[in-house]
């Protein structure tokens, strides 16, 4: 596909839709692992068999006032992006009201997670204003303007049939 923009770098994540993953039943443990395998194929026709998709989330080489503006630009170029939802804070509203709204959104997304055609382990909340993102800075591990919310892990019941105990060289 031809992109009508010059001197930019678009970053994102390649994923395998779960509907495509089901066609590989029994071959691999996860859609993520299978997507990585699809990218490593040397034959493009073989890679096409994996039906990989791409979510764009970053543009380098162009400045934007907000992440919302950046996502709109990516969409106009024809890239698929993850849907976003803004949360607005004003000094007249108590923080507790905003936290309650965000918590309700997290619960709603966790309930909808099974309807998505991709794996997701959580949500990311970011400050939309890019100047404020820069002012907030970074820690050694992550930007201070973003925080991840992880969904509860999938759980199930299994039967433990056998345990084989071994002792390592050091006796531990």
PDB file of N, CA and C in Angstrom, residues 13-41 46-53 119:
ATOM      1  N   UNK A  13       2.293  -2.497  16.292  1.00  0.00           N
ATOM      2  CA  UNK A  13       2.402  -3.894  16.707  1.00  0.00           C
ATOM      3  C   UNK A  13       1.725  -4.792  15.693  1.00  0.00           C
ATOM      4  N   UNK A  14       2.451  -5.822  15.284  1.00  0.00           N
ATOM      5  CA  UNK A  14       1.890  -6.844  14.405  1.00  0.00           C
ATOM      6  C   UNK A  14       1.182  -7.859  15.280  1.00  0.00           C
ATOM      7  N   UNK A  15       0.009  -8.287  14.844  1.00  0.00           N
ATOM      8  CA  UNK A  15      -0.726  -9.292  15.615  1.00  0.00           C
ATOM      9  C   UNK A  15      -1.452 -10.232  14.664  1.00  0.00           C
ATOM     10  N   UNK A  16      -1.826 -11.372  15.192  1.00  0.00           N
ATOM     11  CA  UNK A  16      -2.615 -12.329  14.439  1.00  0.00           C
ATOM     12  C   UNK A  16      -4.043 -12.283  14.981  1.00  0.00           C
ATOM     13  N   UNK A  17      -5.020 -11.982  14.121  1.00  0.00           N
ATOM     14  CA  UNK A  17      -6.412 -12.011  14.587  1.00  0.00           C
ATOM     15  C   UNK A  17      -6.737 -13.401  15.138  1.00  0.00           C
ATOM     16  N   UNK A  18      -7.527 -13.428  16.177  1.00  0.00           N
ATOM     17  CA  UNK A  18      -7.869 -14.713  16.801  1.00  0.00           C
ATOM     18  C   UNK A  18      -8.639 -15.605  15.840  1.00  0.00           C
ATOM     19  N   UNK A  19      -9.421 -15.002  14.934  1.00  0.00           N
ATOM     20  CA  UNK A  19     -10.134 -15.824  13.945  1.00  0.00           C
ATOM     21  C   UNK A  19      -9.144 -16.549  13.042  1.00  0.00           C
ATOM     22  N   UNK A  20      -8.028 -15.915  12.695  1.00  0.00           N
ATOM     23  CA  UNK A  20      -6.992 -16.566  11.888  1.00  0.00           C
ATOM     24  C   UNK A  20      -6.230 -17.593  12.724  1.00  0.00           C
ATOM     25  N   UNK A  21      -5.999 -17.288  13.992  1.00  0.00           N
ATOM     26  CA  UNK A  21      -5.277 -18.197  14.886  1.00  0.00           C
ATOM     27  C   UNK A  21      -6.010 -19.530  15.020  1.00  0.00           C
ATOM     28  N   UNK A  22      -7.319 -19.501  15.063  1.00  0.00           N
ATOM     29  CA  UNK A  22      -8.096 -20.734  15.232  1.00  0.00           C
ATOM     30  C   UNK A  22      -7.884 -21.714  14.077  1.00  0.00           C
ATOM     31  N   UNK A  23      -7.494 -21.205  12.909  1.00  0.00           N
ATOM     32  CA  UNK A  23      -7.227 -22.087  11.771  1.00  0.00           C
ATOM     33  C   UNK A  23      -5.947 -22.899  11.978  1.00  0.00           C
ATOM     34  N   UNK A  24      -5.089 -22.461  12.890  1.00  0.00           N
ATOM     35  CA  UNK A  24      -3.836 -23.153  13.192  1.00  0.00           C
ATOM     36  C   UNK A  24      -3.989 -24.024  14.435  1.00  0.00           C
ATOM     37  N   UNK A  25      -5.172 -24.401  14.755  1.00  0.00           N
ATOM     38  CA  UNK A  25      -5.494 -25.155  15.971  1.00  0.00           C
ATOM     39  C   UNK A  25      -4.478 -26.258  16.242  1.00  0.00           C
ATOM     40  N   UNK A  26      -3.899 -26.188  17.436  1.00  0.00           N
ATOM     41  CA  UNK A  26      -2.971 -27.231  17.864  1.00  0.00           C
ATOM     42  C   UNK A  26      -1.533 -27.020  17.434  1.00  0.00           C
ATOM     43  N   UNK A  27      -1.267 -26.072  16.529  1.00  0.00           N
ATOM     44  CA  UNK A  27       0.098 -25.880  16.045  1.00  0.00           C
ATOM     45  C   UNK A  27       0.968 -25.090  17.009  1.00  0.00           C
ATOM     46  N   UNK A  28       0.392 -24.101  17.645  1.00  0.00           N
ATOM     47  CA  UNK A  28       1.156 -23.230  18.542  1.00  0.00           C
ATOM     48  C   UNK A  28       0.318 -22.901  19.770  1.00  0.00           C
ATOM     49  N   UNK A  29       0.990 -22.441  20.808  1.00  0.00           N
ATOM     50  CA  UNK A  29       0.312 -22.131  22.062  1.00  0.00           C
ATOM     51  C   UNK A  29      -0.441 -20.816  21.998  1.00  0.00           C
ATOM     52  N   UNK A  30       0.118 -19.799  21.342  1.00  0.00           N
ATOM     53  CA  UNK A  30      -0.515 -18.484  21.366  1.00  0.00           C
ATOM     54  C   UNK A  30      -0.476 -17.805  19.999  1.00  0.00           C
ATOM     55  N   UNK A  31      -1.419 -16.899  19.812  1.00  0.00           N
ATOM     56  CA  UNK A  31      -1.455 -16.116  18.578  1.00  0.00           C
ATOM     57  C   UNK A  31      -0.209 -15.236  18.473  1.00  0.00           C
ATOM     58  N   UNK A  32       0.276 -14.758  19.613  1.00  0.00           N
ATOM     59  CA  UNK A  32       1.476 -13.919  19.605  1.00  0.00           C
ATOM     60  C   UNK A  32       2.684 -14.700  19.088  1.00  0.00           C
ATOM     61  N   UNK A  33       2.874 -15.920  19.581  1.00  0.00           N
ATOM     62  CA  UNK A  33       3.995 -16.740  19.114  1.00  0.00           C
ATOM     63  C   UNK A  33       3.870 -17.067  17.632  1.00  0.00           C
ATOM     64  N   UNK A  34       2.659 -17.346  17.200  1.00  0.00           N
ATOM     65  CA  UNK A  34       2.440 -17.681  15.798  1.00  0.00           C
ATOM     66  C   UNK A  34       2.674 -16.459  14.906  1.00  0.00           C
ATOM     67  N   UNK A  35       2.307 -15.263  15.386  1.00  0.00           N
ATOM     68  CA  UNK A  35       2.558 -14.039  14.617  1.00  0.00           C
ATOM     69  C   UNK A  35       4.055 -13.817  14.437  1.00  0.00           C
ATOM     70  N   UNK A  36       4.819 -14.051  15.481  1.00  0.00           N
ATOM     71  CA  UNK A  36       6.282 -13.921  15.383  1.00  0.00           C
ATOM     72  C   UNK A  36       6.819 -14.915  14.357  1.00  0.00           C
ATOM     73  N   UNK A  37       6.310 -16.132  14.405  1.00  0.00           N
ATOM     74  CA  UNK A  37       6.727 -17.131  13.423  1.00  0.00           C
ATOM     75  C   UNK A  37       6.376 -16.722  12.006  1.00  0.00           C
ATOM     76  N   UNK A  38       5.212 -16.111  11.841  1.00  0.00           N
ATOM     77  CA  UNK A  38       4.794 -15.634  10.519  1.00  0.00           C
ATOM     78  C   UNK A  38       5.711 -14.553   9.983  1.00  0.00           C
ATOM     79  N   UNK A  39       6.192 -13.681  10.866  1.00  0.00           N
ATOM     80  CA  UNK A  39       7.094 -12.610  10.445  1.00  0.00           C
ATOM     81  C   UNK A  39       8.475 -13.134  10.054  1.00  0.00           C
ATOM     82  N   UNK A  40       8.857 -14.263  10.606  1.00  0.00           N
ATOM     83  CA  UNK A  40      10.180 -14.822  10.332  1.00  0.00           C
ATOM     84  C   UNK A  40      10.235 -15.617   9.026  1.00  0.00           C
ATOM     85  N   UNK A  41       9.106 -15.822   8.388  1.00  0.00           N
ATOM     86  CA  UNK A  41       9.084 -16.580   7.133  1.00  0.00           C
ATOM     87  C   UNK A  41       9.878 -15.840   6.060  1.00  0.00           C
ATOM     88  N   UNK A  46       4.137 -17.511   2.187  1.00  0.00           N
ATOM     89  CA  UNK A  46       3.965 -18.252   3.439  1.00  0.00           C
ATOM     90  C   UNK A  46       3.529 -17.295   4.557  1.00  0.00           C
ATOM     91  N   UNK A  47       4.127 -16.115   4.598  1.00  0.00           N
ATOM     92  CA  UNK A  47       3.737 -15.115   5.595  1.00  0.00           C
ATOM     93  C   UNK A  47       2.270 -14.730   5.414  1.00  0.00           C
ATOM     94  N   UNK A  48       1.813 -14.603   4.196  1.00  0.00           N
ATOM     95  CA  UNK A  48       0.415 -14.227   3.921  1.00  0.00           C
ATOM     96  C   UNK A  48      -0.556 -15.248   4.504  1.00  0.00           C
ATOM     97  N   UNK A  49      -0.134 -16.474   4.619  1.00  0.00           N
ATOM     98  CA  UNK A  49      -0.980 -17.539   5.170  1.00  0.00           C
ATOM     99  C   UNK A  49      -1.356 -17.274   6.635  1.00  0.00           C
ATOM    100  N   UNK A  50      -0.578 -16.423   7.306  1.00  0.00           N
ATOM    101  CA  UNK A  50      -0.806 -16.120   8.715  1.00  0.00           C
ATOM    102  C   UNK A  50      -1.842 -15.005   8.933  1.00  0.00           C
ATOM    103  N   UNK A  51      -2.218 -14.304   7.886  1.00  0.00           N
ATOM    104  CA  UNK A  51      -3.234 -13.234   7.959  1.00  0.00           C
ATOM    105  C   UNK A  51      -2.900 -12.205   9.034  1.00  0.00           C
ATOM    106  N   UNK A  52      -1.639 -11.790   9.103  1.00  0.00           N
ATOM    107  CA  UNK A  52      -1.201 -10.853  10.129  1.00  0.00           C
ATOM    108  C   UNK A  52      -1.787  -9.464   9.881  1.00  0.00           C
ATOM    109  N   UNK A  53      -1.985  -8.742  10.969  1.00  0.00           N
ATOM    110  CA  UNK A  53      -2.511  -7.369  10.912  1.00  0.00           C
ATOM    111  C   UNK A  53      -1.536  -6.469  11.670  1.00  0.00           C
ATOM    112  N   UNK A 119      -5.632 -10.636  21.015  1.00  0.00           N
ATOM    113  CA  UNK A 119      -5.297 -10.794  22.426  1.00  0.00           C
ATOM    114  C   UNK A 119      -4.915  -9.441  23.003  1.00  0.00           C
TER     115      UNK A 119
END
